[in-house]
Coordinates of C-alpha atoms and ligand atoms in Angstrom, one line a residue:
X1 CA 123.1 72.9 81.2
X2 CA 119.4 73.7 81.6
X3 CA 117.7 71.7 78.8
X4 CA 114.5 73.7 78.9
X5 CA 116.2 76.8 77.6
X6 CA 115.0 77.8 74.1
X7 CA 117.1 76.7 71.1
X8 CA 117.9 80.0 69.6
X9 CA 119.5 81.3 72.8
X10 CA 123.3 80.9 72.9
X11 CA 124.9 81.0 76.3
X12 CA 128.5 80.9 77.4
X13 CA 129.0 78.4 80.1
X14 CA 132.6 78.6 81.1
X15 CA 133.8 77.1 77.8
X16 CA 137.0 78.3 76.3
X17 CA 136.9 81.9 75.1
X18 CA 135.2 82.1 71.7
X19 CA 133.3 78.8 72.0
X20 CA 129.6 79.3 72.7
X21 CA 127.2 76.6 73.5
X22 CA 123.9 76.5 71.7
X23 CA 121.1 74.8 73.7
X24 CA 118.6 72.6 71.8
X25 CA 115.0 73.6 71.8
X26 CA 113.1 71.1 74.1
X27 CA 109.5 72.1 74.6
X28 CA 108.9 69.1 76.9
X29 CA 111.7 70.2 79.2
X30 CA 110.3 73.7 79.2
X31 CA 107.0 72.3 80.3
X32 CA 108.7 70.2 83.1
X33 CA 110.5 73.2 84.3
X34 CA 107.3 75.2 84.3
X35 CA 105.4 72.6 86.2
X36 CA 108.1 72.4 88.9
X37 CA 108.1 76.2 89.2
X38 CA 104.4 76.7 89.3
X39 CA 103.7 73.7 91.5
X40 CA 106.2 75.0 94.0
X41 CA 104.6 78.5 93.8
X42 CA 101.1 77.2 94.4
X43 CA 102.2 75.4 97.5
X44 CA 104.7 77.9 99.0
X45 CA 103.7 81.4 97.8
X46 CA 103.5 84.1 100.5
X47 CA 99.9 85.1 101.3
X48 CA 99.5 88.5 99.8
X49 CA 96.2 90.4 99.5
X50 CA 96.0 90.2 95.7
X51 CA 96.7 86.5 95.7
X52 CA 93.5 85.7 97.6
X53 CA 91.4 86.0 94.5
X54 CA 92.0 83.5 91.7
X55 CA 92.2 84.6 88.1
X56 CA 93.4 87.8 86.5
X57 CA 93.9 90.9 88.6
X58 CA 92.5 94.3 88.0
X59 CA 94.9 96.3 85.8
X60 CA 94.7 99.6 87.8
X61 CA 95.4 97.8 91.1
X62 CA 98.4 96.0 89.5
X63 CA 99.7 99.3 88.1
X64 CA 99.5 101.1 91.5
X65 CA 101.0 98.1 93.3
X66 CA 104.0 97.6 91.0
X67 CA 104.8 101.3 90.9
X68 CA 104.6 101.4 94.7
X69 CA 106.7 98.3 95.2
X70 CA 109.6 99.7 93.1
X71 CA 112.5 100.2 95.6
X72 CA 110.1 99.8 98.5
X73 CA 109.8 96.8 100.8
X74 CA 106.6 94.8 100.6
X75 CA 105.8 95.2 104.3
X76 CA 106.2 99.0 104.0
X77 CA 104.2 99.3 100.8
X78 CA 101.2 97.1 101.7
X79 CA 99.4 99.6 104.1
X80 CA 100.0 102.4 101.6
X81 CA 98.6 100.3 98.8
X82 CA 95.4 99.5 100.8
X83 CA 94.9 103.2 101.7
X84 CA 95.6 104.3 98.1
X85 CA 93.1 102.0 96.6
X86 CA 90.5 102.9 99.1
X87 CA 91.0 106.6 98.5
X88 CA 91.2 106.3 94.7
X89 CA 89.5 103.0 93.8
X90 CA 89.5 103.6 90.0
X91 CA 91.8 105.2 87.4
X92 CA 89.3 107.9 86.9
X93 CA 89.3 108.8 90.6
X94 CA 93.1 109.0 90.6
X95 CA 93.1 111.2 87.4
X96 CA 91.0 113.7 89.3
X97 CA 93.4 113.9 92.3
X98 CA 95.5 117.0 92.9
X99 CA 99.3 116.9 93.3
X100 CA 99.0 117.8 96.9
X101 CA 96.7 114.9 97.5
X102 CA 98.9 112.2 95.9
X103 CA 102.0 113.5 97.6
X104 CA 100.2 113.5 100.9
X105 CA 99.1 109.8 100.3
X106 CA 102.7 109.0 99.3
X107 CA 104.4 110.6 102.4
X108 CA 106.9 108.2 103.9
X109 CA 107.3 106.0 100.7
X110 CA 110.1 108.1 99.2
X111 CA 110.8 108.6 95.5
X112 CA 108.0 111.1 95.3
X113 CA 108.1 111.4 91.6
X114 CA 106.5 108.0 91.4
X115 CA 103.4 109.4 93.0
X116 CA 103.3 112.2 90.4
X117 CA 104.0 109.8 87.5
X118 CA 101.2 107.5 88.7
X119 CA 98.7 110.4 88.7
X120 CA 99.9 111.5 85.3
X121 CA 99.6 108.0 84.0
X122 CA 96.0 107.9 85.2
X123 CA 95.2 111.1 83.4
X124 CA 96.8 109.7 80.2
X125 CA 94.6 106.6 80.5
X126 CA 91.5 108.7 80.9
X127 CA 92.4 111.2 78.1
X128 CA 93.9 108.8 75.6
X129 CA 92.5 105.4 76.3
X130 CA 88.9 106.1 77.4
X131 CA 89.7 105.2 81.0
X132 CA 90.9 101.6 80.2
X133 CA 94.4 100.7 81.0
X134 CA 96.0 99.4 77.7
X135 CA 96.7 95.7 77.3
X136 CA 99.7 96.1 75.0
X137 CA 103.1 96.3 76.8
X138 CA 104.3 98.9 74.3
X139 CA 101.3 101.2 74.9
X140 CA 101.7 100.6 78.7
X141 CA 105.3 101.8 78.4
X142 CA 104.1 105.1 76.8
X143 CA 102.4 105.9 80.1
X144 CA 104.1 108.2 82.6
X145 CA 106.7 106.4 84.8
X146 CA 105.9 102.9 83.3
X147 CA 109.0 101.0 82.3
X148 CA 109.4 97.5 80.8
X149 CA 109.0 95.7 84.2
X150 CA 105.8 97.5 85.2
X151 CA 104.4 97.2 81.7
X152 CA 105.0 93.4 81.7
X153 CA 103.6 92.9 85.2
X154 CA 100.4 94.7 84.3
X155 CA 100.1 93.1 80.8
X156 CA 100.7 89.6 82.2
X157 CA 98.8 89.7 85.5
X158 CA 95.8 91.7 84.4
X159 CA 95.5 90.6 80.7
X160 CA 97.4 87.3 80.5
X161 CA 100.0 88.6 78.0
X162 CA 103.2 86.4 77.8
X163 CA 105.4 89.4 78.8
X164 CA 108.3 88.5 81.2
X165 CA 108.5 90.9 84.2
X166 CA 112.2 90.9 84.9
X167 CA 113.2 92.5 88.2
X168 CA 116.4 92.0 90.2
X169 CA 115.2 88.7 91.7
X170 CA 114.6 87.3 88.2
X171 CA 118.0 88.5 86.9
X172 CA 119.7 86.6 89.8
X173 CA 117.7 83.5 89.3
X174 CA 118.2 83.2 85.6
X175 CA 121.8 84.2 85.9
X176 CA 122.3 81.2 88.3
X177 CA 120.3 78.8 86.2
X178 CA 122.6 79.6 83.2
X179 CA 125.7 80.2 85.3
X180 CA 126.1 83.4 83.3
X181 CA 127.1 86.6 84.9
X182 CA 124.7 89.5 84.5
X183 CA 124.6 93.0 85.9
X184 CA 121.2 93.3 87.6
X185 CA 121.3 97.1 87.1
X186 CA 121.8 96.8 83.4
X187 CA 118.9 97.3 81.0
X188 CA 120.7 95.2 78.4
X189 CA 120.9 92.2 80.7
X190 CA 117.2 92.6 81.5
X191 CA 116.3 92.9 77.9
X192 CA 118.2 89.7 77.1
X193 CA 116.6 87.8 79.9
X194 CA 113.1 89.0 78.8
X195 CA 113.8 87.5 75.3
X196 CA 115.0 84.3 76.8
X197 CA 112.0 83.9 79.2
X198 CA 109.4 84.7 76.5
X199 CA 109.0 81.0 75.4
X200 CA 108.5 79.9 79.0
X201 CA 105.6 82.4 79.3
X202 CA 104.2 81.7 75.9
X203 CA 103.4 78.1 76.9
X204 CA 102.0 79.1 80.3
X205 CA 98.2 79.0 80.9
X206 CA 98.6 81.9 83.3
X207 CA 101.7 84.1 82.3
X208 CA 101.0 86.4 85.2
X209 CA 101.3 83.5 87.7
X210 CA 104.5 82.4 86.0
X211 CA 106.0 85.9 86.4
X212 CA 104.9 85.9 90.1
X213 CA 106.4 82.4 90.6
X214 CA 109.8 83.5 89.1
X215 CA 110.0 86.6 91.2
X216 CA 108.8 84.7 94.3
X217 CA 111.4 82.0 93.8
X218 CA 114.1 84.7 93.5
X219 CA 112.9 86.6 96.5
X220 CA 112.5 83.7 98.9
X221 CA 114.6 80.7 97.8
X222 CA 117.3 81.9 95.3
X223 CA 118.2 84.8 97.6
X224 CA 121.3 86.9 97.2
X225 CA 123.1 85.2 100.1
X226 CA 122.7 81.6 101.1
X227 CA 120.2 80.4 98.4
X228 CA 118.2 77.4 99.6
X229 CA 119.3 75.0 96.8
X230 CA 118.2 71.8 98.5
X231 CA 114.7 73.3 98.8
X232 CA 114.7 74.8 95.2
X233 CA 112.1 73.3 92.8
X234 CA 114.3 73.9 89.8
X235 CA 117.6 72.8 91.2
X236 CA 118.0 70.0 88.7
X237 CA 118.0 72.6 85.9
X238 CA 120.5 74.9 87.6
X239 CA 124.0 75.1 86.3
X240 CA 125.4 77.3 89.1
X241 CA 124.1 74.7 91.6
X242 CA 125.7 71.9 89.7
X243 CA 129.0 73.8 89.6
X244 CA 128.7 74.4 93.4
X245 CA 128.9 78.2 92.9
X246 CA 125.5 79.9 93.2
X247 CA 127.2 82.8 95.1
X248 CA 129.3 83.5 92.0
X249 CA 126.3 84.8 90.1
X250 CA 125.0 87.2 89.0
X251 CA 128.3 89.0 89.9
X252 CA 128.9 92.5 91.0
X253 CA 126.2 95.0 90.0
X254 CA 127.4 98.3 88.8
X255 CA 126.9 100.7 91.7
X256 CA 126.4 104.3 91.1
X257 CA 128.8 106.4 93.2
X258 CA 127.1 107.8 96.2
X259 CA 128.0 111.5 96.9
X260 CA 128.3 112.7 100.5
X261 CA 127.1 116.2 100.8
X262 CA 126.8 118.8 103.5
X263 CA 123.5 120.7 103.5
X264 CA 122.3 123.7 105.6
X265 CA 118.7 123.9 106.8
X266 CA 117.6 127.3 107.9
X267 CA 115.6 127.7 111.1
X268 CA 114.1 131.2 111.0
X269 CA 111.4 132.3 113.4
X270 CA 109.1 135.2 113.4
X271 CA 106.3 135.8 116.0
X272 CA 106.3 132.1 117.0
X273 CA 106.2 130.9 113.4
X274 CA 108.9 129.1 111.3
X275 CA 109.7 129.8 107.7
X276 CA 109.1 126.9 105.4
X277 CA 109.5 126.5 101.7
X278 CA 107.7 124.3 99.1
X279 CA 110.4 122.8 96.8
X280 CA 109.9 123.3 93.1
X281 CA 108.3 120.3 91.3
X282 CA 111.4 119.4 89.3
X283 CA 113.7 119.6 92.4
X284 CA 114.7 116.8 94.7
X285 CA 111.7 116.2 97.0
X286 CA 109.8 118.4 94.7
X287 CA 106.4 119.7 95.8
X288 CA 107.1 118.9 99.5
X289 CA 107.4 121.4 102.3
X290 CA 110.6 121.7 104.3
X291 CA 112.9 124.2 106.0
X292 CA 114.8 126.2 103.4
X293 CA 117.8 123.9 102.5
X294 CA 120.7 124.2 100.2
X295 CA 123.7 121.9 99.4
X296 CA 127.0 123.4 100.4
X297 CA 130.1 122.9 98.3
X298 CA 132.6 124.3 100.7
X299 CA 130.9 127.7 100.7
X300 CA 129.4 129.7 103.5
X301 CA 125.8 129.0 104.3
X302 CA 124.8 132.7 104.2
X303 CA 126.3 133.0 100.7
X304 CA 124.6 130.0 99.2
X305 CA 121.2 130.8 100.8
X306 CA 121.3 134.2 99.2
X307 CA 122.5 133.0 95.9
X308 CA 120.1 130.1 95.5
X309 CA 117.0 131.1 97.5
X310 CA 117.4 134.9 97.7
X311 CA 117.4 134.9 101.5
X312 CA 119.6 137.5 103.2
X313 CA 120.2 136.1 106.6
X314 CA 122.8 136.0 109.4
X315 CA 123.4 132.4 110.1
X316 CA 124.5 131.4 113.6
X317 CA 127.7 129.5 113.3
X318 CA 126.9 126.6 115.6
X319 CA 124.2 124.2 114.4
X320 CA 121.4 123.2 116.8
X321 CA 121.4 119.7 115.4
X322 CA 122.1 117.4 112.5
X323 CA 120.0 115.0 110.4
X324 CA 121.3 112.4 108.0
X325 CA 119.4 111.2 105.0
X326 CA 120.2 108.8 102.1
X327 CA 118.9 109.2 98.6
X328 CA 119.8 106.8 95.8
X329 CA 122.9 108.6 94.6
X330 CA 123.6 111.0 97.5
X331 CA 123.7 111.2 101.2
X332 CA 123.0 114.4 103.0
X333 CA 124.3 115.5 106.3
X334 CA 121.9 118.4 107.1
X335 CA 123.0 120.9 109.7
X336 CA 120.1 122.9 111.1
X337 CA 121.2 126.5 111.9
X338 CA 119.2 129.3 113.5
X339 CA 119.4 132.6 111.7
X340 CA 118.3 136.2 111.8
X341 CA 116.9 138.4 109.0
X342 CA 114.7 137.7 105.9
X343 CA 111.7 138.7 108.0
X344 CA 109.9 139.5 104.8
X345 CA 110.4 136.1 103.1
X346 CA 107.0 134.7 102.2
X347 CA 105.4 138.1 101.7
X348 CA 103.7 138.7 98.4
X349 CA 102.0 136.4 96.0
X350 CA 104.3 133.4 95.9
X351 CA 102.9 130.3 97.4
X352 CA 106.4 128.8 97.6
X353 CA 107.0 130.2 101.1
X354 CA 105.0 130.1 104.3
X355 CA 105.2 130.9 108.0
X356 CA 103.9 128.1 110.1
X357 CA 103.6 127.5 113.8
X358 CA 106.0 124.9 115.2
X359 CA 103.1 122.7 116.3
X360 CA 101.7 122.7 112.7
X361 CA 104.8 121.6 110.9
X362 CA 103.9 117.9 111.0
X363 CA 100.6 118.7 109.2
X364 CA 102.5 119.8 106.1
X365 CA 102.9 117.5 103.1
X366 CA 106.6 116.7 103.5
X367 CA 109.2 113.9 103.2
X368 CA 110.7 111.5 105.7
X369 CA 113.8 113.8 105.8
X370 CA 111.6 116.8 106.8
X371 CA 109.9 114.7 109.4
X372 CA 113.3 114.1 111.0
X373 CA 114.0 117.8 110.9
X374 CA 110.6 118.6 112.5
X375 CA 111.4 116.2 115.3
X376 CA 114.7 117.8 115.8
X377 CA 113.2 121.3 115.9
X378 CA 110.5 120.4 118.4
X379 CA 113.1 118.6 120.5
X380 CA 115.4 121.6 120.4
X381 CA 112.6 124.0 121.2
X382 CA 111.7 121.9 124.3
Ligands
SF4_1 FE1 119.0 79.4 92.9 FE2 120.1 77.3 94.1 FE3 117.7 77.1 92.8 FE4 120.0 77.4 91.4 S1 119.4 75.7 92.7 S2 118.1 78.5 91.1 S3 121.2 78.7 92.8 S4 118.2 78.3 94.6

């Protein structure tokens, strides 16, 4: 069993049901573990832009980066991060950005609410904290869109607070060290691991670096499949390795059911222009422009378009094309249908509707899904 684990933590290591093993407190073992971890990190860490400079990182840059990296691959996020920080180099600059501007900068990253939350958080920092991002993880968590992970990342990397940043990689790593099953999607499991890791960070000179080292080890060595145990700096503390069963941990994550849904997208033209709609802020892909789209639940497209969007149209039965798109909890199969009617849609004061030339569609602030639809339209037109 890993001797560096703090004494008050009780873990169940395959003992008979009801018998729990209490690990003794051993600060010297905690130090040895930490040295092995950080020594490995300093020698093997990936070269990332924010690791070039030694010392604490700038809180605003950490906040943007960690929000951006949630559910986005590092390689995808890096150019966005660079462009974002160039466009809004300070929290005050971001606080002054419009919703259109932040959505425009976020195009292609997905999960567009994160862009809105980030801008809202910047306004909170300016209005309530005098433009200084708070140091306290609890105050950080009061900011829009900031959860325990992001708060801990900012507090530790920017301010040196001993707050464990527990992401899926860290859950897997700790679960294997302890040979204890954990659901990586469970907030309870993450909270427990945060408590257990706190002593490790408390004795670290640089808690931010320790957090990065744990995440890096989970991301590059203790990987979901085929962990590189022979190359692992903490293998001698690892119970799952000793038991010969790293793959048995952390166990199955609870997966939310993914719903398959049919969606109709309306292709309505008038004098060489296409009708587009800006989705309401609180809707899926809110604030972004796209063709009028509605989910079908076995109903006729014309009926749903009238009921949900107030469009009276005759929809051609055969679609001109299909586009598939996956969200976290649903997958859409979007059928694009030409239609007649609703020639007065977009008239009046509402800015929710617009008629746009086909060649101008790609200039709209829109999502990856809409980008696929624009491509389909231009291709069909040709
Ligand atoms: Fe993960 Fe293997 Fe290291 Fe254990 S020894 S922490 S299973 S890589």
